[in-house]
């Protein structure tokens, strides 16, 4: 089932493309405009140099991390991504089985193609030890957002991830192939609500966004509305990180949406140090965008992240092998992380600090 030539998570990419329609591939692989930020996200990791330790005195590695009162077996989370059924007919049901098997926290998208309750039920039936978190696009209409939050609470979700980088962008790759959602795939959590604009329809998306846009006061409202930890996702500069903390966020996800929103914003790993300096440990930072190797995870942790999320890599695994493919992607990254921890002489995640990197220059 898993092609034998796969050794690294990026090896899944070509196999995934071969199995998907041109349209679905454009949606998953694409970024905004010229996809420069998509490339930078990965290139910036490659530029950072690690310090190896000879004969490291490491007998065991411990990848556990405590976040928001939850202990995660390892710091690799599944980022919220819309419409998993584009990659595999079982959609988010397959993804959550893999998350359960590999004890990975999964952030379920508002725009999932399986209902948030059904994803939670699948996790329960797999006796998952890993938490589910729910991603929310906050809207000015608190009735809609509030109803989703109550559903997520009732279904056992353990944190809310509020995505604050606008879900509007000009993804030319999608426009060129005329991407539309195929019949049978929809944002089922939003049934009965005014339909979100179809992906690829940028002018409608912009109008919808402006009509329904939330602001910082809405984060403060949410803080008062729920007891769940709130993470603000989509922060790429220190000022916004400061505002997120000031408005009650329990965590910040440094993210440029995988290069899918505003092209030529910097790579997330490049902006992380300044954000970490500004936040100064008041809340945990997570990072996504371009994480493709265990060594990338070490670099993100060195520069101030407590954990990372992956997006496209697990969608590629999902397209190729369903739950088994996603589980394999997580296994590869976790193994690479453990090997990198040994070779850099860091037995725990807490032992990974800036000294694991060569000074730049
Ligand atoms: C196909 C696709 C769909 C996405 N859908 C969402 C979404 O519904 N909500 C959200 O907050 N982020 C969404 N994202 C962004 C991811 O959460 C994450 O920030 C990004 O994929 C990380 O970069 P990477 O793909 O390089 O790992 C999506 C990303 C992709 C590739």
mmCIF file of C-alpha atoms and ligand atoms in Angstrom:
data_model
loop_
_atom_site.group_PDB
_atom_site.id
_atom_site.type_symbol
_atom_site.label_atom_id
_atom_site.label_comp_id
_atom_site.label_asym_id
_atom_site.label_seq_id
_atom_site.Cartn_x
_atom_site.Cartn_y
_atom_site.Cartn_z
ATOM 1 C CA UNK A 1 0.000 0.000 0.000
ATOM 2 C CA UNK A 2 2.837 2.384 0.833
ATOM 3 C CA UNK A 3 5.059 2.747 -2.259
ATOM 4 C CA UNK A 4 8.433 1.164 -1.478
ATOM 5 C CA UNK A 5 10.476 4.165 -2.607
ATOM 6 C CA UNK A 6 9.216 6.408 0.175
ATOM 7 C CA UNK A 7 11.828 7.333 2.782
ATOM 8 C CA UNK A 8 11.103 10.994 3.508
ATOM 9 C CA UNK A 9 7.785 12.781 3.829
ATOM 10 C CA UNK A 10 8.456 14.797 0.681
ATOM 11 C CA UNK A 11 8.625 11.495 -1.232
ATOM 12 C CA UNK A 12 4.852 11.332 -0.812
ATOM 13 C CA UNK A 13 4.345 14.424 -2.911
ATOM 14 C CA UNK A 14 4.747 12.939 -6.378
ATOM 15 C CA UNK A 15 2.751 9.839 -5.449
ATOM 16 C CA UNK A 16 -0.053 12.027 -4.096
ATOM 17 C CA UNK A 17 -0.132 14.159 -7.220
ATOM 18 C CA UNK A 18 -0.375 11.045 -9.386
ATOM 19 C CA UNK A 19 -3.445 9.886 -7.444
ATOM 20 C CA UNK A 20 -5.341 13.164 -7.339
ATOM 21 C CA UNK A 21 -7.316 15.099 -9.907
ATOM 22 C CA UNK A 22 -5.560 18.131 -11.345
ATOM 23 C CA UNK A 23 -8.060 20.337 -9.531
ATOM 24 C CA UNK A 24 -7.679 18.761 -6.101
ATOM 25 C CA UNK A 25 -3.908 18.857 -6.485
ATOM 26 C CA UNK A 26 -4.007 22.557 -7.310
ATOM 27 C CA UNK A 27 -6.016 23.202 -4.137
ATOM 28 C CA UNK A 28 -3.717 21.251 -1.833
ATOM 29 C CA UNK A 29 -0.346 22.137 -3.327
ATOM 30 C CA UNK A 30 -1.039 25.730 -4.217
ATOM 31 C CA UNK A 31 -0.081 28.930 -2.509
ATOM 32 C CA UNK A 32 -1.012 32.489 -3.232
ATOM 33 C CA UNK A 33 0.202 34.315 -6.351
ATOM 34 C CA UNK A 34 3.711 33.199 -7.337
ATOM 35 C CA UNK A 35 4.010 30.818 -4.352
ATOM 36 C CA UNK A 36 7.198 32.530 -3.237
ATOM 37 C CA UNK A 37 6.356 32.239 0.462
ATOM 38 C CA UNK A 38 5.557 28.553 -0.052
ATOM 39 C CA UNK A 39 9.132 28.058 -1.242
ATOM 40 C CA UNK A 40 10.673 30.342 1.393
ATOM 41 C CA UNK A 41 9.009 28.384 4.196
ATOM 42 C CA UNK A 42 11.107 25.350 3.288
ATOM 43 C CA UNK A 43 14.224 27.154 2.079
ATOM 44 C CA UNK A 44 14.548 29.104 5.323
ATOM 45 C CA UNK A 45 14.737 25.880 7.318
ATOM 46 C CA UNK A 46 17.412 24.573 4.956
ATOM 47 C CA UNK A 47 19.599 27.630 5.534
ATOM 48 C CA UNK A 48 19.841 27.098 9.305
ATOM 49 C CA UNK A 49 22.818 24.994 10.373
ATOM 50 C CA UNK A 50 22.806 22.525 13.227
ATOM 51 C CA UNK A 51 25.585 21.851 15.716
ATOM 52 C CA UNK A 52 26.353 18.123 15.986
ATOM 53 C CA UNK A 53 27.705 16.609 19.200
ATOM 54 C CA UNK A 54 30.305 13.858 18.986
ATOM 55 C CA UNK A 55 29.751 10.786 21.138
ATOM 56 C CA UNK A 56 26.584 12.267 22.613
ATOM 57 C CA UNK A 57 25.780 10.991 26.091
ATOM 58 C CA UNK A 58 22.154 10.338 25.258
ATOM 59 C CA UNK A 59 20.723 7.003 26.406
ATOM 60 C CA UNK A 60 17.101 7.822 25.708
ATOM 61 C CA UNK A 61 15.116 10.578 24.066
ATOM 62 C CA UNK A 62 11.910 11.957 25.491
ATOM 63 C CA UNK A 63 9.729 13.819 22.992
ATOM 64 C CA UNK A 64 6.875 14.623 25.370
ATOM 65 C CA UNK A 65 5.649 18.173 25.670
ATOM 66 C CA UNK A 66 3.115 19.677 28.085
ATOM 67 C CA UNK A 67 0.772 22.245 26.538
ATOM 68 C CA UNK A 68 -2.347 23.809 28.045
ATOM 69 C CA UNK A 69 -2.551 21.153 30.725
ATOM 70 C CA UNK A 70 -2.313 18.373 28.140
ATOM 71 C CA UNK A 71 0.678 16.104 27.682
ATOM 72 C CA UNK A 72 1.440 15.364 24.059
ATOM 73 C CA UNK A 73 3.587 12.329 23.227
ATOM 74 C CA UNK A 74 5.529 14.410 20.721
ATOM 75 C CA UNK A 75 5.489 17.965 19.352
ATOM 76 C CA UNK A 76 4.121 17.166 15.872
ATOM 77 C CA UNK A 77 0.497 18.229 15.396
ATOM 78 C CA UNK A 78 -1.776 17.928 12.387
ATOM 79 C CA UNK A 79 -2.580 21.454 11.210
ATOM 80 C CA UNK A 80 -6.180 22.300 10.371
ATOM 81 C CA UNK A 81 -6.769 21.753 6.674
ATOM 82 C CA UNK A 82 -10.087 21.897 4.860
ATOM 83 C CA UNK A 83 -11.828 19.130 2.907
ATOM 84 C CA UNK A 84 -9.785 15.972 3.561
ATOM 85 C CA UNK A 85 -12.179 14.120 1.255
ATOM 86 C CA UNK A 86 -10.393 15.813 -1.635
ATOM 87 C CA UNK A 87 -7.420 13.625 -0.741
ATOM 88 C CA UNK A 88 -9.211 10.430 0.309
ATOM 89 C CA UNK A 89 -12.846 9.264 0.348
ATOM 90 C CA UNK A 90 -12.735 8.613 4.121
ATOM 91 C CA UNK A 91 -11.554 12.188 4.644
ATOM 92 C CA UNK A 92 -11.010 13.318 8.246
ATOM 93 C CA UNK A 93 -12.141 9.903 9.536
ATOM 94 C CA UNK A 94 -8.939 8.394 8.131
ATOM 95 C CA UNK A 95 -6.802 11.275 9.385
ATOM 96 C CA UNK A 96 -8.043 10.984 12.949
ATOM 97 C CA UNK A 97 -7.378 7.246 13.033
ATOM 98 C CA UNK A 98 -3.743 7.955 12.178
ATOM 99 C CA UNK A 99 -3.595 10.714 14.781
ATOM 100 C CA UNK A 100 -4.909 8.237 17.346
ATOM 101 C CA UNK A 101 -2.381 5.572 16.355
ATOM 102 C CA UNK A 102 0.576 7.954 16.497
ATOM 103 C CA UNK A 103 -0.713 9.965 19.491
ATOM 104 C CA UNK A 104 -0.660 13.157 17.463
ATOM 105 C CA UNK A 105 -2.892 16.066 18.415
ATOM 106 C CA UNK A 106 -5.155 16.927 15.486
ATOM 107 C CA UNK A 107 -6.622 20.344 14.792
ATOM 108 C CA UNK A 108 -9.900 19.851 12.955
ATOM 109 C CA UNK A 109 -10.814 22.570 10.457
ATOM 110 C CA UNK A 110 -14.121 24.428 10.547
ATOM 111 C CA UNK A 111 -14.184 23.531 6.858
ATOM 112 C CA UNK A 112 -13.725 19.813 7.444
ATOM 113 C CA UNK A 113 -15.604 17.506 5.091
ATOM 114 C CA UNK A 114 -16.686 15.272 8.025
ATOM 115 C CA UNK A 115 -18.635 16.787 10.909
ATOM 116 C CA UNK A 116 -16.705 17.722 14.023
ATOM 117 C CA UNK A 117 -18.914 15.308 16.007
ATOM 118 C CA UNK A 118 -18.153 12.405 13.653
ATOM 119 C CA UNK A 119 -14.407 13.077 13.829
ATOM 120 C CA UNK A 120 -14.625 13.055 17.637
ATOM 121 C CA UNK A 121 -16.655 9.833 17.615
ATOM 122 C CA UNK A 122 -14.048 8.164 15.417
ATOM 123 C CA UNK A 123 -11.290 9.265 17.810
ATOM 124 C CA UNK A 124 -13.246 7.820 20.745
ATOM 125 C CA UNK A 125 -13.812 4.515 18.982
ATOM 126 C CA UNK A 126 -10.066 4.320 18.320
ATOM 127 C CA UNK A 127 -9.511 5.017 22.044
ATOM 128 C CA UNK A 128 -7.317 7.922 21.102
ATOM 129 C CA UNK A 129 -5.081 9.301 23.837
ATOM 130 C CA UNK A 130 -4.295 12.391 21.764
ATOM 131 C CA UNK A 131 -6.389 15.541 22.076
ATOM 132 C CA UNK A 132 -8.533 16.997 19.339
ATOM 133 C CA UNK A 133 -8.501 20.769 18.945
ATOM 134 C CA UNK A 134 -11.004 22.721 16.864
ATOM 135 C CA UNK A 135 -10.089 25.465 14.396
ATOM 136 C CA UNK A 136 -12.455 28.387 14.100
ATOM 137 C CA UNK A 137 -12.792 31.249 11.662
ATOM 138 C CA UNK A 138 -14.249 33.811 14.011
ATOM 139 C CA UNK A 139 -17.056 35.886 12.556
ATOM 140 C CA UNK A 140 -18.526 39.176 13.627
ATOM 141 C CA UNK A 141 -21.810 37.297 14.125
ATOM 142 C CA UNK A 142 -21.176 35.716 17.497
ATOM 143 C CA UNK A 143 -24.225 33.499 17.130
ATOM 144 C CA UNK A 144 -22.571 31.441 14.406
ATOM 145 C CA UNK A 145 -19.170 31.254 16.076
ATOM 146 C CA UNK A 146 -20.686 30.606 19.487
ATOM 147 C CA UNK A 147 -22.768 27.708 18.193
ATOM 148 C CA UNK A 148 -19.667 26.069 16.708
ATOM 149 C CA UNK A 149 -17.743 26.558 19.943
ATOM 150 C CA UNK A 150 -20.519 24.944 21.994
ATOM 151 C CA UNK A 151 -20.602 21.995 19.583
ATOM 152 C CA UNK A 152 -16.825 21.574 19.858
ATOM 153 C CA UNK A 153 -17.002 21.729 23.668
ATOM 154 C CA UNK A 154 -19.811 19.167 23.746
ATOM 155 C CA UNK A 155 -17.887 16.831 21.448
ATOM 156 C CA UNK A 156 -14.836 16.883 23.733
ATOM 157 C CA UNK A 157 -12.453 19.169 21.846
ATOM 158 C CA UNK A 158 -9.736 20.402 24.197
ATOM 159 C CA UNK A 159 -8.639 23.720 22.648
ATOM 160 C CA UNK A 160 -9.753 26.284 20.084
ATOM 161 C CA UNK A 161 -7.474 27.475 17.305
ATOM 162 C CA UNK A 162 -8.712 30.802 15.981
ATOM 163 C CA UNK A 163 -7.309 31.470 12.543
ATOM 164 C CA UNK A 164 -6.764 35.189 12.084
ATOM 165 C CA UNK A 165 -5.017 35.365 8.722
ATOM 166 C CA UNK A 166 -7.790 36.077 6.293
ATOM 167 C CA UNK A 167 -9.134 33.089 4.383
ATOM 168 C CA UNK A 168 -9.034 35.122 1.203
ATOM 169 C CA UNK A 169 -6.252 34.948 -1.276
ATOM 170 C CA UNK A 170 -5.515 34.896 -4.938
ATOM 171 C CA UNK A 171 -4.376 31.375 -5.562
ATOM 172 C CA UNK A 172 -3.565 31.528 -9.231
ATOM 173 C CA UNK A 173 -2.853 27.821 -9.446
ATOM 174 C CA UNK A 174 -6.489 27.130 -8.485
ATOM 175 C CA UNK A 175 -7.783 29.831 -10.798
ATOM 176 C CA UNK A 176 -5.882 28.401 -13.767
ATOM 177 C CA UNK A 177 -7.560 24.998 -13.435
ATOM 178 C CA UNK A 178 -10.923 26.490 -12.435
ATOM 179 C CA UNK A 179 -10.992 24.747 -9.076
ATOM 180 C CA UNK A 180 -14.412 24.057 -7.580
ATOM 181 C CA UNK A 181 -15.378 21.547 -4.917
ATOM 182 C CA UNK A 182 -16.576 18.305 -6.480
ATOM 183 C CA UNK A 183 -20.126 17.149 -5.702
ATOM 184 C CA UNK A 184 -20.390 15.415 -2.318
ATOM 185 C CA UNK A 185 -17.626 17.400 -0.659
ATOM 186 C CA UNK A 186 -18.679 20.341 1.482
ATOM 187 C CA UNK A 187 -17.984 22.158 4.730
ATOM 188 C CA UNK A 188 -20.503 20.054 6.656
ATOM 189 C CA UNK A 189 -19.951 21.872 9.970
ATOM 190 C CA UNK A 190 -21.384 24.992 8.363
ATOM 191 C CA UNK A 191 -24.548 23.361 6.974
ATOM 192 C CA UNK A 192 -27.475 25.668 7.419
ATOM 193 C CA UNK A 193 -25.249 28.714 7.591
ATOM 194 C CA UNK A 194 -24.661 31.061 4.690
ATOM 195 C CA UNK A 195 -22.285 29.129 2.450
ATOM 196 C CA UNK A 196 -18.653 30.194 2.632
ATOM 197 C CA UNK A 197 -17.375 31.290 -0.746
ATOM 198 C CA UNK A 198 -16.090 28.495 -2.899
ATOM 199 C CA UNK A 199 -12.305 28.165 -2.854
ATOM 200 C CA UNK A 200 -10.782 29.994 -5.753
ATOM 201 C CA UNK A 201 -13.511 32.612 -5.970
ATOM 202 C CA UNK A 202 -11.407 35.461 -4.655
ATOM 203 C CA UNK A 203 -13.735 38.411 -5.289
ATOM 204 C CA UNK A 204 -16.657 36.677 -3.583
ATOM 205 C CA UNK A 205 -14.328 35.630 -0.790
ATOM 206 C CA UNK A 206 -13.206 39.198 -0.313
ATOM 207 C CA UNK A 207 -16.784 40.517 -0.199
ATOM 208 C CA UNK A 208 -17.747 37.739 2.233
ATOM 209 C CA UNK A 209 -14.716 38.476 4.361
ATOM 210 C CA UNK A 210 -15.362 42.182 4.575
ATOM 211 C CA UNK A 211 -19.021 41.605 5.397
ATOM 212 C CA UNK A 212 -18.353 39.094 8.155
ATOM 213 C CA UNK A 213 -14.870 40.034 9.362
ATOM 214 C CA UNK A 214 -14.003 39.672 13.007
ATOM 215 C CA UNK A 215 -11.636 41.975 14.864
ATOM 216 C CA UNK A 216 -9.493 41.814 17.970
ATOM 217 C CA UNK A 217 -12.444 42.567 20.284
ATOM 218 C CA UNK A 218 -13.983 39.324 19.062
ATOM 219 C CA UNK A 219 -11.001 37.418 20.497
ATOM 220 C CA UNK A 220 -11.676 39.054 23.845
ATOM 221 C CA UNK A 221 -15.361 38.091 23.474
ATOM 222 C CA UNK A 222 -14.386 34.481 22.818
ATOM 223 C CA UNK A 223 -12.129 34.520 25.869
ATOM 224 C CA UNK A 224 -15.167 35.313 27.993
ATOM 225 C CA UNK A 225 -17.391 32.826 26.156
ATOM 226 C CA UNK A 226 -15.425 29.599 26.627
ATOM 227 C CA UNK A 227 -13.128 28.014 29.161
ATOM 228 C CA UNK A 228 -11.182 26.155 26.475
ATOM 229 C CA UNK A 229 -7.616 27.306 25.818
ATOM 230 C CA UNK A 230 -7.534 29.682 22.840
ATOM 231 C CA UNK A 231 -4.663 29.681 20.357
ATOM 232 C CA UNK A 232 -4.440 32.460 17.785
ATOM 233 C CA UNK A 233 -3.159 31.104 14.459
ATOM 234 C CA UNK A 234 -1.735 33.135 11.613
ATOM 235 C CA UNK A 235 0.651 35.493 13.368
ATOM 236 C CA UNK A 236 3.754 36.633 11.464
ATOM 237 C CA UNK A 237 4.882 39.724 13.349
ATOM 238 C CA UNK A 238 5.676 40.626 16.966
ATOM 239 C CA UNK A 239 3.033 43.391 17.211
ATOM 240 C CA UNK A 240 0.216 40.995 16.351
ATOM 241 C CA UNK A 241 1.620 38.423 18.777
ATOM 242 C CA UNK A 242 1.524 41.092 21.470
ATOM 243 C CA UNK A 243 -2.092 41.925 20.627
ATOM 244 C CA UNK A 244 -3.069 38.262 20.713
ATOM 245 C CA UNK A 245 -1.628 37.905 24.211
ATOM 246 C CA UNK A 246 -3.226 41.181 25.308
ATOM 247 C CA UNK A 247 -6.632 39.947 24.113
ATOM 248 C CA UNK A 248 -6.423 36.775 26.151
ATOM 249 C CA UNK A 249 -4.840 34.176 23.862
ATOM 250 C CA UNK A 250 -3.362 31.192 25.696
ATOM 251 C CA UNK A 251 -1.056 30.389 22.788
ATOM 252 C CA UNK A 252 0.091 31.764 19.452
ATOM 253 C CA UNK A 253 0.637 29.817 16.250
ATOM 254 C CA UNK A 254 3.245 31.493 14.081
ATOM 255 C CA UNK A 255 1.871 30.715 10.635
ATOM 256 C CA UNK A 256 1.520 32.218 7.185
ATOM 257 C CA UNK A 257 -1.108 29.628 6.252
ATOM 258 C CA UNK A 258 1.495 27.620 4.371
ATOM 259 C CA UNK A 259 2.035 30.535 1.975
ATOM 260 C CA UNK A 260 -1.621 30.468 0.943
ATOM 261 C CA UNK A 261 -2.710 33.976 1.913
ATOM 262 C CA UNK A 262 -0.285 36.837 1.233
ATOM 263 C CA UNK A 263 2.614 36.022 -1.040
ATOM 264 C CA UNK A 264 6.116 37.266 -0.164
ATOM 265 C CA UNK A 265 5.501 37.440 3.583
ATOM 266 C CA UNK A 266 8.598 35.908 5.174
ATOM 267 C CA UNK A 267 9.080 32.291 6.093
ATOM 268 C CA UNK A 268 7.645 31.490 9.502
ATOM 269 C CA UNK A 269 10.966 30.206 10.859
ATOM 270 C CA UNK A 270 12.532 33.570 9.925
ATOM 271 C CA UNK A 271 10.001 35.574 11.964
ATOM 272 C CA UNK A 272 9.872 33.195 14.932
ATOM 273 C CA UNK A 273 12.872 34.609 16.874
ATOM 274 C CA UNK A 274 11.501 38.166 16.944
ATOM 275 C CA UNK A 275 8.077 36.905 18.006
ATOM 276 C CA UNK A 276 9.621 34.692 20.699
ATOM 277 C CA UNK A 277 11.612 37.664 22.011
ATOM 278 C CA UNK A 278 8.491 39.807 22.193
ATOM 279 C CA UNK A 279 6.227 37.186 23.788
ATOM 280 C CA UNK A 280 9.032 36.302 26.213
ATOM 281 C CA UNK A 281 7.508 33.056 27.426
ATOM 282 C CA UNK A 282 4.150 34.530 28.482
ATOM 283 C CA UNK A 283 2.315 31.963 26.309
ATOM 284 C CA UNK A 284 3.555 28.977 24.303
ATOM 285 C CA UNK A 285 4.364 29.493 20.636
ATOM 286 C CA UNK A 286 3.695 26.892 17.964
ATOM 287 C CA UNK A 287 4.833 27.147 14.357
ATOM 288 C CA UNK A 288 3.800 25.775 10.995
ATOM 289 C CA UNK A 289 4.850 26.255 7.379
ATOM 290 C CA UNK A 290 7.420 24.205 5.541
ATOM 291 C CA UNK A 291 8.139 21.629 8.249
ATOM 292 C CA UNK A 292 9.318 18.609 6.274
ATOM 293 C CA UNK A 293 12.121 17.076 8.377
ATOM 294 C CA UNK A 294 12.837 16.128 11.969
ATOM 295 C CA UNK A 295 15.712 18.581 11.806
ATOM 296 C CA UNK A 296 13.201 21.340 10.930
ATOM 297 C CA UNK A 297 11.381 20.547 14.172
ATOM 298 C CA UNK A 298 14.625 20.839 16.161
ATOM 299 C CA UNK A 299 15.248 24.233 14.521
ATOM 300 C CA UNK A 300 11.751 25.488 15.325
ATOM 301 C CA UNK A 301 12.102 24.410 18.941
ATOM 302 C CA UNK A 302 15.569 25.995 19.110
ATOM 303 C CA UNK A 303 14.133 29.354 18.050
ATOM 304 C CA UNK A 304 11.259 29.381 20.500
ATOM 305 C CA UNK A 305 8.444 27.057 19.410
ATOM 306 C CA UNK A 306 7.052 24.459 21.806
ATOM 307 C CA UNK A 307 5.641 22.350 18.985
ATOM 308 C CA UNK A 308 5.056 22.386 15.227
ATOM 309 C CA UNK A 309 2.158 21.572 12.939
ATOM 310 C CA UNK A 310 2.283 20.005 9.517
ATOM 311 C CA UNK A 311 -0.215 20.609 6.715
ATOM 312 C CA UNK A 312 0.511 19.422 3.194
ATOM 313 C CA UNK A 313 2.761 16.474 4.154
ATOM 314 C CA UNK A 314 -0.023 14.571 5.889
ATOM 315 C CA UNK A 315 -2.506 15.401 3.117
ATOM 316 C CA UNK A 316 -0.050 13.781 0.717
ATOM 317 C CA UNK A 317 0.118 10.720 2.969
ATOM 318 C CA UNK A 318 -3.688 10.691 3.147
ATOM 319 C CA UNK A 319 -4.012 10.772 -0.628
ATOM 320 C CA UNK A 320 -1.577 7.887 -1.072
ATOM 321 C CA UNK A 321 -2.476 5.562 1.784
ATOM 322 C CA UNK A 322 -5.422 6.876 3.797
ATOM 323 C CA UNK A 323 -4.905 6.455 7.547
ATOM 324 C CA UNK A 324 -1.825 4.313 6.945
ATOM 325 C CA UNK A 325 -0.237 7.042 4.837
ATOM 326 C CA UNK A 326 -0.851 9.738 7.452
ATOM 327 C CA UNK A 327 0.487 7.445 10.175
ATOM 328 C CA UNK A 328 3.592 6.790 8.081
ATOM 329 C CA UNK A 329 4.229 10.506 7.588
ATOM 330 C CA UNK A 330 3.995 11.043 11.355
ATOM 331 C CA UNK A 331 6.259 8.053 12.010
ATOM 332 C CA UNK A 332 8.921 9.317 9.613
ATOM 333 C CA UNK A 333 8.964 12.779 11.178
ATOM 334 C CA UNK A 334 8.959 11.488 14.734
ATOM 335 C CA UNK A 335 11.824 9.103 13.995
ATOM 336 C CA UNK A 336 13.801 11.861 12.282
ATOM 337 C CA UNK A 337 13.198 14.110 15.283
ATOM 338 C CA UNK A 338 14.489 11.460 17.675
ATOM 339 C CA UNK A 339 17.592 10.834 15.564
ATOM 340 C CA UNK A 340 18.280 14.570 15.355
ATOM 341 C CA UNK A 341 17.891 14.893 19.138
ATOM 342 C CA UNK A 342 20.482 12.145 19.675
ATOM 343 C CA UNK A 343 22.955 13.597 17.180
ATOM 344 C CA UNK A 344 22.679 17.072 18.665
ATOM 345 C CA UNK A 345 22.983 15.699 22.201
ATOM 346 C CA UNK A 346 19.519 16.801 23.371
ATOM 347 C CA UNK A 347 17.659 14.085 25.292
ATOM 348 C CA UNK A 348 14.545 16.190 25.901
ATOM 349 C CA UNK A 349 12.720 18.918 24.017
ATOM 350 C CA UNK A 350 13.483 21.311 26.867
ATOM 351 C CA UNK A 351 17.198 20.784 26.180
ATOM 352 C CA UNK A 352 16.797 22.159 22.654
ATOM 353 C CA UNK A 353 17.765 25.834 22.723
ATOM 354 C CA UNK A 354 19.487 28.314 20.420
ATOM 355 C CA UNK A 355 22.882 26.697 21.071
ATOM 356 C CA UNK A 356 21.778 23.801 18.861
ATOM 357 C CA UNK A 357 22.222 26.175 15.894
ATOM 358 C CA UNK A 358 25.398 27.674 14.493
ATOM 359 C CA UNK A 359 25.295 31.438 14.746
ATOM 360 C CA UNK A 360 24.107 32.817 11.400
ATOM 361 C CA UNK A 361 26.484 34.597 9.115
HETATM 362 C C1 LIG B 1 -5.159 22.313 1.504
HETATM 363 C C2 LIG B 1 -5.004 23.191 2.713
HETATM 364 C C3 LIG B 1 -6.132 23.595 3.407
HETATM 365 C C4 LIG B 1 -6.001 24.407 4.537
HETATM 366 N N1 LIG B 1 -7.130 24.723 5.246
HETATM 367 C C5 LIG B 1 -6.991 25.439 6.403
HETATM 368 C C6 LIG B 1 -8.138 25.697 7.217
HETATM 369 O O1 LIG B 1 -9.257 25.277 6.918
HETATM 370 N N2 LIG B 1 -7.952 26.419 8.347
HETATM 371 C C7 LIG B 1 -6.712 26.888 8.729
HETATM 372 O O2 LIG B 1 -6.587 27.528 9.770
HETATM 373 N N3 LIG B 1 -5.608 26.637 7.980
HETATM 374 C C8 LIG B 1 -5.725 25.913 6.842
HETATM 375 N N4 LIG B 1 -4.601 25.618 6.108
HETATM 376 C C9 LIG B 1 -3.259 26.058 6.598
HETATM 377 C C10 LIG B 1 -2.648 24.993 7.501
HETATM 378 O O3 LIG B 1 -3.318 24.937 8.746
HETATM 379 C C11 LIG B 1 -1.171 25.274 7.791
HETATM 380 O O4 LIG B 1 -1.041 26.594 8.274
HETATM 381 C C12 LIG B 1 -0.243 25.072 6.591
HETATM 382 O O5 LIG B 1 -0.678 24.003 5.779
HETATM 383 C C13 LIG B 1 1.175 24.787 7.086
HETATM 384 O O6 LIG B 1 2.087 24.739 6.037
HETATM 385 P P1 LIG B 1 2.603 23.388 5.328
HETATM 386 O O7 LIG B 1 1.476 22.936 4.432
HETATM 387 O O8 LIG B 1 3.810 23.845 4.609
HETATM 388 O O9 LIG B 1 2.906 22.370 6.414
HETATM 389 C C14 LIG B 1 -4.713 24.821 4.960
HETATM 390 C C15 LIG B 1 -3.579 24.406 4.259
HETATM 391 C C16 LIG B 1 -3.709 23.599 3.146
HETATM 392 C C17 LIG B 1 -2.467 23.140 2.432
#
